[in-house]
C-alpha atoms as a PDB file:
ATOM      1  CA  MET A   1      -9.189 -60.884  35.780  1.00  0.00           C
ATOM      2  CA  GLU A   2     -11.046 -64.102  36.699  1.00  0.00           C
ATOM      3  CA  ASN A   3     -10.565 -63.743  40.464  1.00  0.00           C
ATOM      4  CA  LYS A   4     -11.032 -60.023  40.921  1.00  0.00           C
ATOM      5  CA  LYS A   5     -13.729 -57.640  39.825  1.00  0.00           C
ATOM      6  CA  ILE A   6     -12.550 -54.767  37.664  1.00  0.00           C
ATOM      7  CA  ASN A   7     -13.022 -51.531  39.571  1.00  0.00           C
ATOM      8  CA  ILE A   8     -14.505 -48.869  37.272  1.00  0.00           C
ATOM      9  CA  ALA A   9     -15.199 -45.187  37.880  1.00  0.00           C
ATOM     10  CA  ILE A  10     -17.324 -43.027  35.579  1.00  0.00           C
ATOM     11  CA  VAL A  11     -16.868 -39.287  35.106  1.00  0.00           C
ATOM     12  CA  ASP A  12     -19.693 -37.600  33.192  1.00  0.00           C
ATOM     13  CA  ASP A  13     -21.780 -34.503  33.848  1.00  0.00           C
ATOM     14  CA  HIS A  14     -25.004 -36.239  32.780  1.00  0.00           C
ATOM     15  CA  PRO A  15     -26.466 -38.396  35.590  1.00  0.00           C
ATOM     16  CA  ILE A  16     -28.609 -40.358  33.128  1.00  0.00           C
ATOM     17  CA  VAL A  17     -25.481 -41.416  31.226  1.00  0.00           C
ATOM     18  CA  ILE A  18     -23.839 -42.510  34.471  1.00  0.00           C
ATOM     19  CA  GLU A  19     -26.890 -44.530  35.540  1.00  0.00           C
ATOM     20  CA  GLY A  20     -27.139 -46.240  32.167  1.00  0.00           C
ATOM     21  CA  LEU A  21     -23.465 -47.190  32.206  1.00  0.00           C
ATOM     22  CA  LYS A  22     -23.727 -48.464  35.780  1.00  0.00           C
ATOM     23  CA  ILE A  23     -26.590 -50.796  34.897  1.00  0.00           C
ATOM     24  CA  MET A  24     -24.848 -52.144  31.792  1.00  0.00           C
ATOM     25  CA  LEU A  25     -21.393 -52.577  33.327  1.00  0.00           C
ATOM     26  CA  ASN A  26     -22.554 -53.996  36.659  1.00  0.00           C
ATOM     27  CA  SER A  27     -24.427 -56.673  34.722  1.00  0.00           C
ATOM     28  CA  GLN A  28     -21.075 -57.995  33.498  1.00  0.00           C
ATOM     29  CA  PRO A  29     -19.545 -60.800  35.603  1.00  0.00           C
ATOM     30  CA  PHE A  30     -16.192 -59.191  36.342  1.00  0.00           C
ATOM     31  CA  PHE A  31     -17.015 -55.470  36.307  1.00  0.00           C
ATOM     32  CA  HIS A  32     -17.987 -53.264  39.209  1.00  0.00           C
ATOM     33  CA  VAL A  33     -18.700 -49.536  38.977  1.00  0.00           C
ATOM     34  CA  SER A  34     -17.469 -48.400  42.376  1.00  0.00           C
ATOM     35  CA  GLU A  35     -17.813 -44.649  41.995  1.00  0.00           C
ATOM     36  CA  SER A  36     -19.232 -42.005  39.664  1.00  0.00           C
ATOM     37  CA  PHE A  37     -18.524 -38.297  39.439  1.00  0.00           C
ATOM     38  CA  THR A  38     -19.904 -35.300  37.581  1.00  0.00           C
ATOM     39  CA  SER A  39     -16.793 -33.102  37.765  1.00  0.00           C
ATOM     40  CA  GLY A  40     -13.074 -33.326  37.221  1.00  0.00           C
ATOM     41  CA  SER A  41     -12.143 -32.135  40.704  1.00  0.00           C
ATOM     42  CA  GLU A  42     -14.085 -35.019  42.272  1.00  0.00           C
ATOM     43  CA  ILE A  43     -12.250 -37.758  40.387  1.00  0.00           C
ATOM     44  CA  VAL A  44      -8.868 -36.122  41.014  1.00  0.00           C
ATOM     45  CA  SER A  45      -9.577 -35.994  44.745  1.00  0.00           C
ATOM     46  CA  PHE A  46     -10.817 -39.596  44.753  1.00  0.00           C
ATOM     47  CA  ILE A  47      -7.843 -41.220  43.005  1.00  0.00           C
ATOM     48  CA  ARG A  48      -5.356 -39.559  45.357  1.00  0.00           C
ATOM     49  CA  SER A  49      -6.426 -42.065  48.046  1.00  0.00           C
ATOM     50  CA  ASN A  50      -8.292 -44.801  46.138  1.00  0.00           C
ATOM     51  CA  GLU A  51      -7.328 -47.373  43.512  1.00  0.00           C
ATOM     52  CA  VAL A  52      -9.277 -47.523  40.260  1.00  0.00           C
ATOM     53  CA  ASP A  53      -8.621 -49.945  37.401  1.00  0.00           C
ATOM     54  CA  ILE A  54     -10.564 -48.109  34.693  1.00  0.00           C
ATOM     55  CA  ILE A  55     -11.907 -44.570  34.399  1.00  0.00           C
ATOM     56  CA  LEU A  56     -14.479 -43.784  31.725  1.00  0.00           C
ATOM     57  CA  LEU A  57     -13.930 -40.078  31.206  1.00  0.00           C
ATOM     58  CA  ASP A  58     -16.074 -37.587  29.310  1.00  0.00           C
ATOM     59  CA  ILE A  59     -14.442 -34.708  27.425  1.00  0.00           C
ATOM     60  CA  ALA A  60     -16.849 -31.906  28.346  1.00  0.00           C
ATOM     61  CA  LEU A  61     -17.031 -31.434  32.107  1.00  0.00           C
ATOM     62  CA  PRO A  62     -18.232 -28.333  33.974  1.00  0.00           C
ATOM     63  CA  ASP A  63     -14.839 -27.665  35.559  1.00  0.00           C
ATOM     64  CA  ALA A  64     -12.330 -29.362  33.275  1.00  0.00           C
ATOM     65  CA  ASN A  65     -11.363 -30.374  29.756  1.00  0.00           C
ATOM     66  CA  GLY A  66     -11.262 -34.161  29.633  1.00  0.00           C
ATOM     67  CA  THR A  67      -8.100 -34.384  27.553  1.00  0.00           C
ATOM     68  CA  GLU A  68      -6.173 -32.244  30.033  1.00  0.00           C
ATOM     69  CA  LEU A  69      -7.764 -34.022  32.984  1.00  0.00           C
ATOM     70  CA  CYS A  70      -6.553 -37.332  31.552  1.00  0.00           C
ATOM     71  CA  ARG A  71      -2.968 -36.087  31.731  1.00  0.00           C
ATOM     72  CA  GLU A  72      -3.449 -35.069  35.385  1.00  0.00           C
ATOM     73  CA  ILE A  73      -5.034 -38.410  36.302  1.00  0.00           C
ATOM     74  CA  LYS A  74      -2.151 -40.349  34.755  1.00  0.00           C
ATOM     75  CA  LYS A  75       0.364 -38.290  36.726  1.00  0.00           C
ATOM     76  CA  ILE A  76      -1.422 -39.096  39.991  1.00  0.00           C
ATOM     77  CA  SER A  77      -2.233 -42.725  39.184  1.00  0.00           C
ATOM     78  CA  PRO A  78      -0.127 -44.066  36.274  1.00  0.00           C
ATOM     79  CA  GLU A  79      -1.486 -47.599  36.698  1.00  0.00           C
ATOM     80  CA  THR A  80      -5.092 -46.483  36.094  1.00  0.00           C
ATOM     81  CA  SER A  81      -6.346 -46.943  32.524  1.00  0.00           C
ATOM     82  CA  VAL A  82      -8.306 -43.944  31.275  1.00  0.00           C
ATOM     83  CA  ILE A  83     -10.737 -44.463  28.401  1.00  0.00           C
ATOM     84  CA  MET A  84     -12.269 -41.332  26.920  1.00  0.00           C
ATOM     85  CA  PHE A  85     -16.049 -41.716  26.485  1.00  0.00           C
ATOM     86  CA  SER A  86     -17.508 -38.826  24.532  1.00  0.00           C
ATOM     87  CA  ASN A  87     -19.769 -37.528  21.788  1.00  0.00           C
ATOM     88  CA  ARG A  88     -16.857 -35.520  20.368  1.00  0.00           C
ATOM     89  CA  SER A  89     -15.587 -37.167  17.198  1.00  0.00           C
ATOM     90  CA  GLU A  90     -12.925 -34.724  16.011  1.00  0.00           C
ATOM     91  CA  ARG A  91      -9.737 -36.501  15.010  1.00  0.00           C
ATOM     92  CA  SER A  92      -7.583 -33.862  16.699  1.00  0.00           C
ATOM     93  CA  ILE A  93      -9.312 -34.439  20.069  1.00  0.00           C
ATOM     94  CA  ILE A  94      -8.957 -38.199  19.747  1.00  0.00           C
ATOM     95  CA  MET A  95      -5.229 -37.968  19.007  1.00  0.00           C
ATOM     96  CA  GLN A  96      -4.651 -35.376  21.749  1.00  0.00           C
ATOM     97  CA  SER A  97      -6.318 -37.682  24.276  1.00  0.00           C
ATOM     98  CA  ILE A  98      -4.003 -40.555  23.357  1.00  0.00           C
ATOM     99  CA  GLN A  99      -0.982 -38.266  23.560  1.00  0.00           C
ATOM    100  CA  ASN A 100      -2.113 -37.268  27.060  1.00  0.00           C
ATOM    101  CA  GLY A 101      -2.087 -40.870  28.226  1.00  0.00           C
ATOM    102  CA  ALA A 102      -5.565 -42.208  27.433  1.00  0.00           C
ATOM    103  CA  SER A 103      -5.795 -45.952  26.849  1.00  0.00           C
ATOM    104  CA  GLY A 104      -8.557 -45.494  24.328  1.00  0.00           C
ATOM    105  CA  TYR A 105     -11.321 -43.358  22.867  1.00  0.00           C
ATOM    106  CA  LEU A 106     -14.943 -44.484  22.548  1.00  0.00           C
ATOM    107  CA  LEU A 107     -17.967 -42.624  21.246  1.00  0.00           C
ATOM    108  CA  LYS A 108     -21.173 -42.700  23.274  1.00  0.00           C
ATOM    109  CA  ASN A 109     -23.006 -44.623  20.554  1.00  0.00           C
ATOM    110  CA  THR A 110     -20.691 -47.576  21.246  1.00  0.00           C
ATOM    111  CA  SER A 111     -22.514 -50.862  21.938  1.00  0.00           C
ATOM    112  CA  ILE A 112     -22.191 -52.538  25.338  1.00  0.00           C
ATOM    113  CA  ASN A 113     -20.382 -55.488  23.723  1.00  0.00           C
ATOM    114  CA  GLU A 114     -17.840 -53.175  22.135  1.00  0.00           C
ATOM    115  CA  LEU A 115     -17.439 -51.286  25.417  1.00  0.00           C
ATOM    116  CA  VAL A 116     -16.722 -54.518  27.304  1.00  0.00           C
ATOM    117  CA  VAL A 117     -14.170 -55.656  24.736  1.00  0.00           C
ATOM    118  CA  CYS A 118     -12.433 -52.275  24.838  1.00  0.00           C
ATOM    119  CA  ILE A 119     -12.261 -52.197  28.643  1.00  0.00           C
ATOM    120  CA  LYS A 120     -10.674 -55.654  28.663  1.00  0.00           C
ATOM    121  CA  GLY A 121      -8.283 -54.576  25.933  1.00  0.00           C
ATOM    122  CA  ALA A 122      -7.218 -51.487  27.867  1.00  0.00           C
ATOM    123  CA  LEU A 123      -6.583 -53.610  30.978  1.00  0.00           C
ATOM    124  CA  SER A 124      -4.282 -55.779  28.857  1.00  0.00           C
ATOM    125  CA  GLY A 125      -2.249 -52.715  27.969  1.00  0.00           C
ATOM    126  CA  ASN A 126      -3.708 -52.026  24.534  1.00  0.00           C
ATOM    127  CA  ILE A 127      -4.854 -48.719  23.038  1.00  0.00           C
ATOM    128  CA  VAL A 128      -8.522 -49.278  22.219  1.00  0.00           C
ATOM    129  CA  PHE A 129     -11.000 -47.609  19.878  1.00  0.00           C
ATOM    130  CA  CYS A 130     -14.593 -48.268  18.907  1.00  0.00           C
ATOM    131  CA  ASN A 131     -15.192 -49.052  15.236  1.00  0.00           C
ATOM    132  CA  GLU A 132     -16.344 -45.526  14.411  1.00  0.00           C
ATOM    133  CA  THR A 133     -13.291 -43.985  16.073  1.00  0.00           C
ATOM    134  CA  LYS A 134     -11.035 -46.354  14.118  1.00  0.00           C
ATOM    135  CA  GLN A 135     -12.578 -45.069  10.899  1.00  0.00           C
ATOM    136  CA  ILE A 136     -12.069 -41.448  11.953  1.00  0.00           C
ATOM    137  CA  ILE A 137      -8.380 -41.805  12.789  1.00  0.00           C
ATOM    138  CA  SER A 138      -7.656 -43.904   9.691  1.00  0.00           C
ATOM    139  CA  LYS A 139      -8.648 -41.039   7.395  1.00  0.00           C
ATOM    140  CA  PRO A 140      -5.919 -38.585   6.428  1.00  0.00           C
ATOM    141  CA  SER A 141      -6.438 -35.150   7.916  1.00  0.00           C
ATOM    142  CA  SER A 142      -5.440 -31.691   6.740  1.00  0.00           C
ATOM    143  CA  ASN A 143      -4.238 -31.165  10.315  1.00  0.00           C
ATOM    144  CA  ASP A 144      -1.475 -33.682   9.613  1.00  0.00           C
ATOM    145  CA  LEU A 145      -0.052 -31.408   6.933  1.00  0.00           C
ATOM    146  CA  PRO A 146       1.764 -28.159   7.613  1.00  0.00           C
ATOM    147  CA  ILE A 147      -0.121 -25.112   6.376  1.00  0.00           C
ATOM    148  CA  PRO A 148       1.814 -24.004   3.287  1.00  0.00           C
ATOM    149  CA  ARG A 149       3.197 -20.515   2.952  1.00  0.00           C
ATOM    150  CA  LEU A 150       1.627 -18.792  -0.019  1.00  0.00           C
ATOM    151  CA  THR A 151       2.693 -15.699  -1.880  1.00  0.00           C
ATOM    152  CA  LYS A 152       0.187 -12.904  -2.406  1.00  0.00           C
ATOM    153  CA  ARG A 153      -0.191 -13.968  -6.036  1.00  0.00           C
ATOM    154  CA  GLU A 154      -0.739 -17.626  -5.090  1.00  0.00           C
ATOM    155  CA  LYS A 155      -3.473 -16.633  -2.637  1.00  0.00           C
ATOM    156  CA  GLN A 156      -5.088 -14.575  -5.358  1.00  0.00           C
ATOM    157  CA  ILE A 157      -5.003 -17.435  -7.862  1.00  0.00           C
ATOM    158  CA  LEU A 158      -6.199 -19.919  -5.246  1.00  0.00           C
ATOM    159  CA  GLN A 159      -9.312 -17.790  -4.669  1.00  0.00           C
ATOM    160  CA  MET A 160      -9.973 -17.599  -8.403  1.00  0.00           C
ATOM    161  CA  VAL A 161      -9.503 -21.343  -8.873  1.00  0.00           C
ATOM    162  CA  ALA A 162     -12.055 -21.850  -6.086  1.00  0.00           C
ATOM    163  CA  GLN A 163     -14.450 -19.668  -8.067  1.00  0.00           C
ATOM    164  CA  GLY A 164     -14.126 -22.129 -10.971  1.00  0.00           C
ATOM    165  CA  LYS A 165     -12.171 -19.807 -13.264  1.00  0.00           C
ATOM    166  CA  THR A 166      -9.946 -21.329 -15.924  1.00  0.00           C
ATOM    167  CA  SER A 167      -6.269 -20.488 -16.361  1.00  0.00           C
ATOM    168  CA  ALA A 168      -7.142 -18.441 -19.451  1.00  0.00           C
ATOM    169  CA  VAL A 169      -9.693 -16.336 -17.559  1.00  0.00           C
ATOM    170  CA  ILE A 170      -7.371 -15.875 -14.595  1.00  0.00           C
ATOM    171  CA  ALA A 171      -4.563 -14.845 -16.926  1.00  0.00           C
ATOM    172  CA  GLU A 172      -6.776 -12.266 -18.630  1.00  0.00           C
ATOM    173  CA  GLU A 173      -8.043 -10.782 -15.349  1.00  0.00           C
ATOM    174  CA  LEU A 174      -4.589 -10.590 -13.752  1.00  0.00           C
ATOM    175  CA  PHE A 175      -2.782  -9.509 -16.926  1.00  0.00           C
ATOM    176  CA  LEU A 176      -0.575 -12.601 -16.853  1.00  0.00           C
ATOM    177  CA  SER A 177       0.275 -15.197 -19.478  1.00  0.00           C
ATOM    178  CA  PRO A 178      -1.643 -18.504 -19.267  1.00  0.00           C
ATOM    179  CA  LEU A 179       1.733 -20.252 -18.862  1.00  0.00           C
ATOM    180  CA  THR A 180       2.481 -18.174 -15.741  1.00  0.00           C
ATOM    181  CA  VAL A 181      -0.930 -19.006 -14.273  1.00  0.00           C
ATOM    182  CA  ASP A 182      -0.415 -22.704 -14.966  1.00  0.00           C
ATOM    183  CA  THR A 183       2.957 -22.527 -13.209  1.00  0.00           C
ATOM    184  CA  HIS A 184       1.306 -20.978 -10.151  1.00  0.00           C
ATOM    185  CA  ARG A 185      -1.376 -23.671 -10.179  1.00  0.00           C
ATOM    186  CA  LYS A 186       1.242 -26.435 -10.335  1.00  0.00           C
ATOM    187  CA  ASN A 187       3.094 -24.828  -7.427  1.00  0.00           C
ATOM    188  CA  LEU A 188      -0.133 -24.706  -5.406  1.00  0.00           C
ATOM    189  CA  LEU A 189      -0.796 -28.408  -6.048  1.00  0.00           C
ATOM    190  CA  GLN A 190       2.736 -29.216  -4.959  1.00  0.00           C
ATOM    191  CA  LYS A 191       2.571 -27.080  -1.797  1.00  0.00           C
ATOM    192  CA  PHE A 192      -0.713 -28.679  -0.723  1.00  0.00           C
ATOM    193  CA  GLN A 193       0.322 -32.165  -1.889  1.00  0.00           C
ATOM    194  CA  ALA A 194      -2.944 -32.241  -3.802  1.00  0.00           C
ATOM    195  CA  LYS A 195      -3.684 -34.406  -6.840  1.00  0.00           C
ATOM    196  CA  ASN A 196      -6.103 -32.007  -8.525  1.00  0.00           C
ATOM    197  CA  SER A 197      -7.894 -28.679  -8.156  1.00  0.00           C
ATOM    198  CA  THR A 198     -10.829 -30.190  -6.245  1.00  0.00           C
ATOM    199  CA  GLU A 199      -8.540 -31.686  -3.603  1.00  0.00           C
ATOM    200  CA  LEU A 200      -6.577 -28.439  -3.521  1.00  0.00           C
ATOM    201  CA  ILE A 201      -9.658 -26.384  -2.690  1.00  0.00           C
ATOM    202  CA  ASN A 202     -10.916 -28.918  -0.135  1.00  0.00           C
ATOM    203  CA  LEU A 203      -7.596 -28.789   1.721  1.00  0.00           C
ATOM    204  CA  ALA A 204      -7.489 -24.993   1.555  1.00  0.00           C
ATOM    205  CA  VAL A 205     -10.997 -24.814   3.032  1.00  0.00           C
ATOM    206  CA  GLN A 206     -10.101 -27.229   5.854  1.00  0.00           C
ATOM    207  CA  MET A 207      -7.039 -25.125   6.634  1.00  0.00           C
ATOM    208  CA  HIS A 208      -9.239 -21.979   6.708  1.00  0.00           C
ATOM    209  CA  LEU A 209      -7.239 -20.389   3.900  1.00  0.00           C
ATOM    210  CA  MET A 210     -10.310 -19.522   1.876  1.00  0.00           C
ATOM    211  CA  GLU A 211     -11.721 -17.191   4.508  1.00  0.00           C
ATOM    212  CA  GLU A 212     -11.703 -13.525   3.699  1.00  0.00           C
END
């Protein structure tokens, strides 16, 4: 790394973002932004006949989805490290990018110092994340859990629990015994792997099971 400048390409559909990155990265001793592109087709065409060490790749491009484009880039040029550089902070997008071959995922509010460290880390073969991305992926997600199969009665009771109704009230309205309602509630907690009713409802909402 000491004897050779790191060749970087930027892919982003906002010219002002590209210009800002160019200024910051070219000010670093061993970095050189050789090319920049505003579309996926341009970078794909370029890497077919040119070597690039690092590609900073946005998710939202006018002609491509960045996560899918990453997979295509890695097929064409496996030795190129692709770092996603985006405003999108959804955990599912971050994990999908890594599965598609990305060497890291940075948010656009990343500092220049953090960006430099991550680029060097990716060149060393590491998977890199900015601090905010690390926090996002460290949190458990409802997407990591399978959506449980609920009976018609369980769905009914789940809705009523979300409305704040007690087991006694639910039992009266559904013409069930309180013991039966409590059994259903315990089964719901078990199916959702939830510790209490609040967590149960939060998970159900995230899984879109509370929508009419």
